JSON list of C-alpha atoms in Angstrom, two decimals:
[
{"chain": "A", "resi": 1, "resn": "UNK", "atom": "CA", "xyz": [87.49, 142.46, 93.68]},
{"chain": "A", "resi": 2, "resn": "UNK", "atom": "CA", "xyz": [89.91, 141.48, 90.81]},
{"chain": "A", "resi": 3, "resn": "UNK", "atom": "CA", "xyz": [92.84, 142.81, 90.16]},
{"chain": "A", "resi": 4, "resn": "UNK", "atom": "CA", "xyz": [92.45, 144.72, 87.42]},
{"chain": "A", "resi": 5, "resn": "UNK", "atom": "CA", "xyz": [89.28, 146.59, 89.25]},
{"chain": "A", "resi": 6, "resn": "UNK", "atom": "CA", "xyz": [91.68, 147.45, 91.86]},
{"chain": "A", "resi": 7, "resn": "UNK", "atom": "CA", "xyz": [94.27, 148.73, 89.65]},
{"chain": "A", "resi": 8, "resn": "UNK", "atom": "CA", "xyz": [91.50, 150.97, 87.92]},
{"chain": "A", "resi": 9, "resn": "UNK", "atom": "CA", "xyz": [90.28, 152.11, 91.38]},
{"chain": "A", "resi": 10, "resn": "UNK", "atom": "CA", "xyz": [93.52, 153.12, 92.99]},
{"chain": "A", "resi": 11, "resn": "UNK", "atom": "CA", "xyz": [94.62, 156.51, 92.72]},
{"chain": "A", "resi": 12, "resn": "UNK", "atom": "CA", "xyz": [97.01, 158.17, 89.76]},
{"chain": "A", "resi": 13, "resn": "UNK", "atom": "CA", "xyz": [99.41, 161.35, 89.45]},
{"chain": "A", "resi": 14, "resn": "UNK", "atom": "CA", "xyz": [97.71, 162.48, 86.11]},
{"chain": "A", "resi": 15, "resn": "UNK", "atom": "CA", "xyz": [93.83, 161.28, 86.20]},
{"chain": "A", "resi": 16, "resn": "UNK", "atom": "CA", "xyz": [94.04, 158.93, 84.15]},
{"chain": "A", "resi": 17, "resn": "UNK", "atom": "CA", "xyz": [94.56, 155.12, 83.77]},
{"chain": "A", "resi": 18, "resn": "UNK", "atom": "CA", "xyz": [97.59, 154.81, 81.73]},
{"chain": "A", "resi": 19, "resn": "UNK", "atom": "CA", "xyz": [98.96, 151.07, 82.89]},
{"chain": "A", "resi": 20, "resn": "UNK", "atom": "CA", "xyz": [98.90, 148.19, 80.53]},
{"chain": "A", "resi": 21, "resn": "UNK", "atom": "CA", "xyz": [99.57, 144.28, 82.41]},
{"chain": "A", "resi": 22, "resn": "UNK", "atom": "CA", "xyz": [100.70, 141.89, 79.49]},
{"chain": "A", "resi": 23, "resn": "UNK", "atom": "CA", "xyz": [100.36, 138.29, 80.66]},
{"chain": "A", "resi": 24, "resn": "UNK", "atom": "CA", "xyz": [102.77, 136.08, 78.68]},
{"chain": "A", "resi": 25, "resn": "UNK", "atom": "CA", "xyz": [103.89, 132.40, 79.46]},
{"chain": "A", "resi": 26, "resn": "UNK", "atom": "CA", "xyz": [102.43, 132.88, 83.15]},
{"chain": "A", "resi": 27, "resn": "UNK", "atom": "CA", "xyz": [104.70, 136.09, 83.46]},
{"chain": "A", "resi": 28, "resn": "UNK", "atom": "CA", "xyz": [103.16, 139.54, 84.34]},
{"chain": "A", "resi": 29, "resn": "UNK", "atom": "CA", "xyz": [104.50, 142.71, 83.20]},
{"chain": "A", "resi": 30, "resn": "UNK", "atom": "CA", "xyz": [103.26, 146.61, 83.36]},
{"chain": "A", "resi": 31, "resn": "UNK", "atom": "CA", "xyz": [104.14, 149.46, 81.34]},
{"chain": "A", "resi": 32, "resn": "UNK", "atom": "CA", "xyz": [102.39, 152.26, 80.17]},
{"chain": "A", "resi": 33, "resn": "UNK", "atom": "CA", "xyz": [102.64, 152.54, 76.27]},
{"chain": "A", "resi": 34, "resn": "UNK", "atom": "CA", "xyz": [102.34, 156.12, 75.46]},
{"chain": "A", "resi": 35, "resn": "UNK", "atom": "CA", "xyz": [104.80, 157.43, 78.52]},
{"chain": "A", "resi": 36, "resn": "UNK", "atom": "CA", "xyz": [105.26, 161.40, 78.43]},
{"chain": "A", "resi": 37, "resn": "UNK", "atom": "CA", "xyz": [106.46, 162.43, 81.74]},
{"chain": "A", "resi": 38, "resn": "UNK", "atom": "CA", "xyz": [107.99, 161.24, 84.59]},
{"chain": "A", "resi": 39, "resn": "UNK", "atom": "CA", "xyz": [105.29, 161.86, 86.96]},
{"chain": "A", "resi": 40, "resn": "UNK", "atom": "CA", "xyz": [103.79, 158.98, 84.84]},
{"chain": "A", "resi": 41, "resn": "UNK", "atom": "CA", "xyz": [106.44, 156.38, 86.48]},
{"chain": "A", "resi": 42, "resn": "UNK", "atom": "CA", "xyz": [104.19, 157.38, 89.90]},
{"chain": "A", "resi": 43, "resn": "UNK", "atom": "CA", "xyz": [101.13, 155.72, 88.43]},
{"chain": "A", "resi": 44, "resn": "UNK", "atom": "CA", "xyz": [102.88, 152.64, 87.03]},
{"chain": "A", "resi": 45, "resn": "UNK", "atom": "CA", "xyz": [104.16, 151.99, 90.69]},
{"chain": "A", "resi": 46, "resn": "UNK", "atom": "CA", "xyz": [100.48, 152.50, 92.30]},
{"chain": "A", "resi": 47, "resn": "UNK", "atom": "CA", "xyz": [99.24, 150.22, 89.12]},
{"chain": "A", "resi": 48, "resn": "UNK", "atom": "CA", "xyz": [101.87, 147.82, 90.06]},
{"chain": "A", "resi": 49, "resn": "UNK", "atom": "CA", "xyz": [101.38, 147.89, 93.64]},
{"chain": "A", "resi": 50, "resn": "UNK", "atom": "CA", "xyz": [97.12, 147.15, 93.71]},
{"chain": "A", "resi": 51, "resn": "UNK", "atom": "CA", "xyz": [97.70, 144.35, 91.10]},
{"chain": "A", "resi": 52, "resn": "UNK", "atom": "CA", "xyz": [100.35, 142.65, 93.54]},
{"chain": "A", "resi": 53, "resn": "UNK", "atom": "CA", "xyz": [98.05, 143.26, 96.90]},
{"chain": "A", "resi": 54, "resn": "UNK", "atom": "CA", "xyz": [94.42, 142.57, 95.45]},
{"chain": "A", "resi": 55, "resn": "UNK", "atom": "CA", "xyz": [96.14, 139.03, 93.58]},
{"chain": "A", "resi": 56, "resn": "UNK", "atom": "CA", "xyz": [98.36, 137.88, 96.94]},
{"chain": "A", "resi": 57, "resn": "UNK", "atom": "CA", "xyz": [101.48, 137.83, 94.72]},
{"chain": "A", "resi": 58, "resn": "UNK", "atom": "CA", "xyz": [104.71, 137.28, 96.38]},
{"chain": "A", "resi": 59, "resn": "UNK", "atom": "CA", "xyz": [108.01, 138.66, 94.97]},
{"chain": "A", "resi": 60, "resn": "UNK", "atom": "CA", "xyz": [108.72, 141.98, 93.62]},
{"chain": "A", "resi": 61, "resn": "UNK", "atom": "CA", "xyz": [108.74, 143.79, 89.94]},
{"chain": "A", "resi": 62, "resn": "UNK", "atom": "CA", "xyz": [111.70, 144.79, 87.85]},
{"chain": "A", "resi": 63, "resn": "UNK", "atom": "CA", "xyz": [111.92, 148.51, 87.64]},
{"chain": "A", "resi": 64, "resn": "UNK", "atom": "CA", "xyz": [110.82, 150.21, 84.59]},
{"chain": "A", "resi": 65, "resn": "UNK", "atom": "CA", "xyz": [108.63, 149.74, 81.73]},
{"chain": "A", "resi": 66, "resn": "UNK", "atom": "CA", "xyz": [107.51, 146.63, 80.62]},
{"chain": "A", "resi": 67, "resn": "UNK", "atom": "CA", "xyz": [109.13, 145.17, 84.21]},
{"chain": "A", "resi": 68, "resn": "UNK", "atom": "CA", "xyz": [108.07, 141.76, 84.92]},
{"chain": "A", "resi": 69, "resn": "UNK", "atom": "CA", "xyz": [106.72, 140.19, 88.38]},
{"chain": "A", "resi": 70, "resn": "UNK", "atom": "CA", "xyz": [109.78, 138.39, 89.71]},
{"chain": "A", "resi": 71, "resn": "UNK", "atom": "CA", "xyz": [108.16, 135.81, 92.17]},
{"chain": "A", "resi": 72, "resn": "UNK", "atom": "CA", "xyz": [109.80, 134.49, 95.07]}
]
C-alpha cells in the first residue's frame, strides 16, 4: 500500500478526507486548507500519522498546519 492509500483509509473525526501533503525540495508537509473546527486538527494527526508508518519515515512533524516532517 502507498502512503497516500493509507492516509485515505485511516479513520477521521468528521467523515471526510480533509488532509493535503505538499512535497517541496524533498520536504513533506500536511495541512488541511479549508480548516473549520478544531476537531479537524484530530484528522490531520491520524493523516499525519498513516503517511509516517505506511512510508517508514523516521523523525517527527512540526505541530500545526502546513508542519513539515522533521527527519532524524
Amino acid at each position: 500500500m502507498d502512503c497516500l492509500t493509507a492516509v485515505l483509509l485511516g479513520p477521521t473525526a468528521i467523515n471526510r478526507l480533509p488532509v493535503v501533503f505538499d512535497f517541496t525540495d524533498e520536504i513533506v508537509s500536511a495541512s488541511i486548507p479549508n480548516h473549520r473546527h478544531p476537531i479537524q486538527n484530530f484528522d490531520l494527526g491520524s493523516g499525519k500519522l498513516h503517511f509516517q508508518i505506511d512510508t517508514n519515515l523516521t523523525g517527527y512533524w512540526k505541530w500545526s498546519q502546513g508542519g513539515k516532517h522533521i527527519k532524524k
